[in-house]
Short mmCIF file of C-alpha atoms in Angstrom, two decimals:
data_model
loop_
_atom_site.label_atom_id
_atom_site.label_comp_id
_atom_site.label_asym_id
_atom_site.label_seq_id
_atom_site.Cartn_x
_atom_site.Cartn_y
_atom_site.Cartn_z
CA UNK A 1347 -26.65 -56.98 38.02
CA UNK A 1348 -23.99 -55.69 40.42
CA UNK A 1349 -25.68 -53.82 43.29
CA UNK A 1350 -24.91 -50.13 43.59
CA UNK A 1351 -22.77 -49.59 46.72
CA UNK A 1352 -23.97 -47.35 49.52
CA UNK A 1353 -22.90 -43.72 48.90
CA UNK A 1354 -20.20 -43.73 51.55
CA UNK A 1355 -18.34 -46.67 50.05
CA UNK A 1356 -17.37 -45.06 46.72
CA UNK A 1357 -16.49 -41.82 48.50
CA UNK A 1358 -14.14 -43.54 50.92
CA UNK A 1359 -12.68 -45.59 48.09
CA UNK A 1360 -11.95 -42.46 46.10
CA UNK A 1361 -10.29 -40.90 49.13
CA UNK A 1362 -8.19 -44.01 49.61
CA UNK A 1363 -7.07 -43.85 45.98
CA UNK A 1364 -5.81 -40.34 46.65
CA UNK A 1365 -3.60 -41.73 49.42
CA UNK A 1366 -0.36 -41.50 47.38
CA UNK A 1367 -0.60 -37.74 47.94
CA UNK A 1368 -0.33 -38.44 51.67
CA UNK A 1369 3.00 -40.23 51.36
CA UNK A 1370 4.59 -38.70 48.26
CA UNK A 1371 7.96 -37.13 49.07
CA UNK A 1372 7.85 -33.38 49.56
CA UNK A 1373 9.65 -30.82 51.63
CA UNK A 1374 8.19 -30.79 55.12
CA UNK A 1375 10.71 -28.59 56.83
CA UNK A 1376 9.52 -26.42 59.70
CA UNK A 1377 8.04 -23.15 58.51
CA UNK A 1378 9.99 -21.07 60.99
CA UNK A 1379 13.58 -21.41 62.13
CA UNK A 1380 13.83 -21.54 65.91
CA UNK A 1381 17.08 -21.31 67.81
CA UNK A 1382 17.95 -24.59 69.64
CA UNK A 1383 18.07 -24.78 73.40
CA UNK A 1384 20.45 -26.98 75.33
CA UNK A 1385 18.87 -29.60 77.58
CA UNK A 1386 21.74 -31.19 79.40
CA UNK A 1387 24.83 -32.89 78.07
CA UNK A 1388 23.06 -35.73 76.28
CA UNK A 1389 21.02 -33.98 73.61
CA UNK A 1390 20.13 -30.68 72.02
CA UNK A 1391 16.47 -30.41 71.00
CA UNK A 1392 14.76 -27.56 69.15
CA UNK A 1393 11.14 -26.38 68.98
CA UNK A 1394 9.40 -26.90 65.65
CA UNK A 1395 6.73 -24.80 63.88
CA UNK A 1396 4.60 -25.79 60.89
CA UNK A 1397 1.84 -24.23 58.83
CA UNK A 1398 -0.89 -26.78 58.10
CA UNK A 1399 -4.49 -26.97 56.87
CA UNK A 1400 -7.60 -28.30 58.58
CA UNK A 1401 -8.82 -31.83 57.68
CA UNK A 1402 -5.21 -32.61 56.81
CA UNK A 1403 -2.84 -35.50 57.41
CA UNK A 1404 0.88 -34.74 57.69
CA UNK A 1405 4.02 -36.62 58.60
CA UNK A 1406 6.35 -34.27 60.49
CA UNK A 1407 10.07 -35.01 60.68
CA UNK A 1408 10.43 -33.27 64.02
CA UNK A 1409 13.86 -34.71 64.83
CA UNK A 1410 15.50 -33.21 61.76
CA UNK A 1411 16.73 -30.22 63.80
CA UNK A 1412 17.56 -32.15 67.00
CA UNK A 1413 21.06 -33.31 67.99
CA UNK A 1414 21.31 -36.61 69.83
CA UNK A 1415 24.91 -35.99 70.91
CA UNK A 1416 26.14 -39.02 68.97
CA UNK A 1417 22.97 -41.10 69.45
CA UNK A 1418 20.13 -41.67 66.98
CA UNK A 1419 17.02 -40.20 68.59
CA UNK A 1420 13.46 -41.44 68.16
CA UNK A 1421 10.08 -40.03 69.19
CA UNK A 1422 9.09 -42.08 72.22
CA UNK A 1423 6.09 -40.06 73.42
CA UNK A 1424 3.62 -37.46 72.13
CA UNK A 1425 1.81 -35.28 74.67
CA UNK A 1426 -1.45 -33.55 73.69
CA UNK A 1427 -3.56 -31.46 76.03
CA UNK A 1428 -5.83 -28.42 76.13
CA UNK A 1429 -6.80 -26.77 72.85
CA UNK A 1430 -4.44 -28.98 70.85
CA UNK A 1431 -6.32 -32.13 71.84
CA UNK A 1432 -9.52 -30.68 70.37
CA UNK A 1433 -7.98 -29.63 67.05
CA UNK A 1434 -5.38 -32.27 66.22
CA UNK A 1435 -4.62 -35.96 66.72
CA UNK A 1436 -0.94 -36.91 66.84
CA UNK A 1437 1.13 -40.03 67.37
CA UNK A 1438 4.34 -41.76 66.38
CA UNK A 1439 4.64 -42.99 62.85
CA UNK A 1440 5.23 -46.74 62.99
CA UNK A 1441 7.40 -46.98 59.87
CA UNK A 1442 9.68 -44.10 60.88
CA UNK A 1443 10.30 -43.41 64.60
CA UNK A 1444 11.78 -40.02 63.71
CA UNK A 1445 8.40 -38.67 62.61
CA UNK A 1446 5.07 -37.67 64.15
CA UNK A 1447 1.90 -38.30 62.18
CA UNK A 1448 -0.75 -35.62 62.72
CA UNK A 1449 -4.37 -35.29 61.61
CA UNK A 1450 -6.04 -31.92 62.00
CA UNK A 1451 -9.77 -31.77 62.63
CA UNK A 1452 -12.17 -30.59 59.94
CA UNK A 1453 -12.84 -26.87 60.48
CA UNK A 1454 -9.94 -26.39 62.90
CA UNK A 1455 -8.05 -23.08 62.79
CA UNK A 1456 -5.68 -21.02 64.90
CA UNK A 1457 -2.42 -21.83 66.66
CA UNK A 1458 -1.94 -24.85 68.91
CA UNK A 1459 1.07 -26.45 70.55
CA UNK A 1460 1.90 -29.94 71.78
CA UNK A 1461 5.01 -31.66 73.11
CA UNK A 1462 7.00 -34.75 72.21
CA UNK A 1463 9.82 -36.60 73.92
CA UNK A 1464 13.02 -37.37 72.00
CA UNK A 1465 14.74 -40.49 73.35
CA UNK A 1466 17.96 -42.40 72.60
CA UNK A 1467 17.75 -45.98 71.26
CA UNK A 1468 16.06 -48.59 73.48
CA UNK A 1469 14.95 -45.93 75.94
CA UNK A 1470 11.74 -44.12 76.89
CA UNK A 1471 13.59 -41.48 78.90
CA UNK A 1472 14.53 -38.40 76.93
CA UNK A 1473 14.17 -34.68 76.36
CA UNK A 1474 10.95 -32.75 75.78
CA UNK A 1475 10.44 -30.42 72.83
CA UNK A 1476 7.51 -28.38 71.52
CA UNK A 1477 5.67 -28.37 68.17
CA UNK A 1478 3.60 -25.34 67.16
CA UNK A 1479 0.95 -25.76 64.46
CA UNK A 1480 -0.57 -22.77 62.70
CA UNK A 1481 -3.79 -24.18 61.23
CA UNK A 1482 -5.62 -22.55 58.32
CA UNK A 1483 -9.14 -23.76 57.46
CA UNK A 1484 -9.93 -24.51 53.81
CA UNK A 1485 -13.33 -24.47 52.10
CA UNK A 1486 -14.85 -27.47 50.33
CA UNK A 1487 -15.07 -27.53 46.55
CA UNK A 1488 -18.48 -26.76 45.06
CA UNK A 1489 -19.58 -29.45 42.58
CA UNK A 1490 -22.77 -29.22 40.52
CA UNK A 1491 -24.11 -30.27 37.13
CA UNK A 1492 -23.96 -27.80 34.28
CA UNK A 1493 -27.42 -26.20 33.83
CA UNK A 1494 -27.92 -27.32 30.22
CA UNK A 1495 -25.63 -30.35 30.06
CA UNK A 1496 -26.29 -33.20 32.52
CA UNK A 1497 -23.10 -34.92 31.39
CA UNK A 1498 -20.86 -32.15 32.68
CA UNK A 1499 -19.90 -31.15 36.21
CA UNK A 1500 -18.86 -27.64 37.12
CA UNK A 1501 -16.18 -27.89 39.83
CA UNK A 1502 -15.33 -24.68 41.69
CA UNK A 1503 -12.30 -24.35 43.95
CA UNK A 1504 -12.86 -21.46 46.42
CA UNK A 1505 -9.34 -21.76 47.87
CA UNK A 1506 -6.06 -20.22 46.76
CA UNK A 1507 -4.31 -23.59 46.46
CA UNK A 1508 -4.61 -26.07 43.57
CA UNK A 1509 -7.00 -28.97 44.32
CA UNK A 1510 -6.95 -32.53 42.97
CA UNK A 1511 -10.48 -33.71 42.04
CA UNK A 1512 -11.51 -37.34 41.36
CA UNK A 1513 -14.89 -38.83 40.43
CA UNK A 1514 -16.37 -42.30 40.03
CA UNK A 1515 -19.71 -44.13 39.82
CA UNK A 1516 -21.51 -46.72 41.93
CA UNK A 1517 -20.67 -49.47 39.46
CA UNK A 1518 -16.93 -49.41 40.15
CA UNK A 1519 -14.57 -49.03 43.09
CA UNK A 1520 -12.07 -47.07 41.04
CA UNK A 1521 -12.15 -43.42 39.92
CA UNK A 1522 -13.12 -42.90 36.30
CA UNK A 1523 -11.73 -39.42 35.88
CA UNK A 1524 -10.60 -36.22 37.50
CA UNK A 1525 -8.98 -32.84 37.11
CA UNK A 1526 -6.62 -30.36 38.70
CA UNK A 1527 -8.53 -27.25 39.73
CA UNK A 1528 -6.51 -24.07 40.16
CA UNK A 1529 -7.28 -21.74 43.04
CA UNK A 1530 -10.32 -19.49 42.58
CA UNK A 1531 -11.21 -21.27 39.33
CA UNK A 1532 -14.05 -23.40 37.93
CA UNK A 1533 -13.46 -26.29 35.53
CA UNK A 1534 -15.87 -28.40 33.47
CA UNK A 1535 -15.56 -32.19 33.81
CA UNK A 1536 -17.27 -34.70 31.52
CA UNK A 1537 -19.22 -37.40 33.46
CA UNK A 1538 -22.12 -39.86 32.93
CA UNK A 1539 -25.67 -38.66 33.46
CA UNK A 1540 -26.14 -41.03 36.44
CA UNK A 1541 -25.05 -40.59 40.04
CA UNK A 1542 -21.44 -39.50 40.45
CA UNK A 1543 -19.32 -39.73 43.61
CA UNK A 1544 -16.39 -37.38 44.10
CA UNK A 1545 -13.53 -36.52 46.43
CA UNK A 1546 -10.94 -33.74 46.43
CA UNK A 1547 -7.75 -32.85 48.27
CA UNK A 1548 -5.24 -30.01 48.47
CA UNK A 1549 -1.57 -30.83 48.86
CA UNK A 1550 -0.27 -30.01 52.36
CA UNK A 1551 3.47 -30.53 52.71
CA UNK A 1552 4.05 -34.28 52.42
CA UNK A 1553 0.34 -34.91 53.05
CA UNK A 1554 -3.04 -33.74 51.85
CA UNK A 1555 -6.07 -31.88 53.18
CA UNK A 1556 -9.62 -33.05 52.46
CA UNK A 1557 -11.54 -30.31 50.64
CA UNK A 1558 -14.78 -32.15 50.12
CA UNK A 1559 -16.40 -35.38 49.01
CA UNK A 1560 -19.94 -36.34 48.17
CA UNK A 1561 -22.52 -37.39 45.60
CA UNK A 1562 -24.03 -35.58 42.63
CA UNK A 1563 -27.48 -37.01 41.92
CA UNK A 1564 -28.61 -38.18 38.47
CA UNK A 1565 -29.83 -35.47 36.16
CA UNK A 1566 -33.63 -35.30 35.75
#
């Protein structure tokens, strides 16, 4: 008999299988237009502002509104300090030097700012610009068995945004089913009577925000 994995393994596997949502193409333009400011003759860089969710992973194309004065800029440094360091992790995206990959902390909310340096090719000397994040906290989905039917889950989405829900069992590393759950709605999902592991995300720009994962125990 195949041993049942520890609870965390199926949960993390389900989250990993939702990863295409983190890289699927989507508009990730800044939420607010900000007038550019000149910084010398070499480049023109502009502040950026984004609306994001907590427990989210986003890839921000911060150089889209910067002018390298004939040179192709890249993000050569990300500077986090103060409140931002406690609410978000940020760094350069290895596959695309024009982007910054951010991860907001679970439960984070409010407005934070951090800086990045835009540099010309083969250089680590460049111009500083500012990114402002307006973080909104989301609530986790509520998942429970139907009172009179142990083979059904009732999945409630307390948020305004549509959530993607996936479930699986300890006997497999792949999800066995799922559903899209509209905001402020509850859906019924057919599952086995045994233990069920689940994970859910809400789309956030070109990324996704974690809105819960866990285990529903076997029905008694």
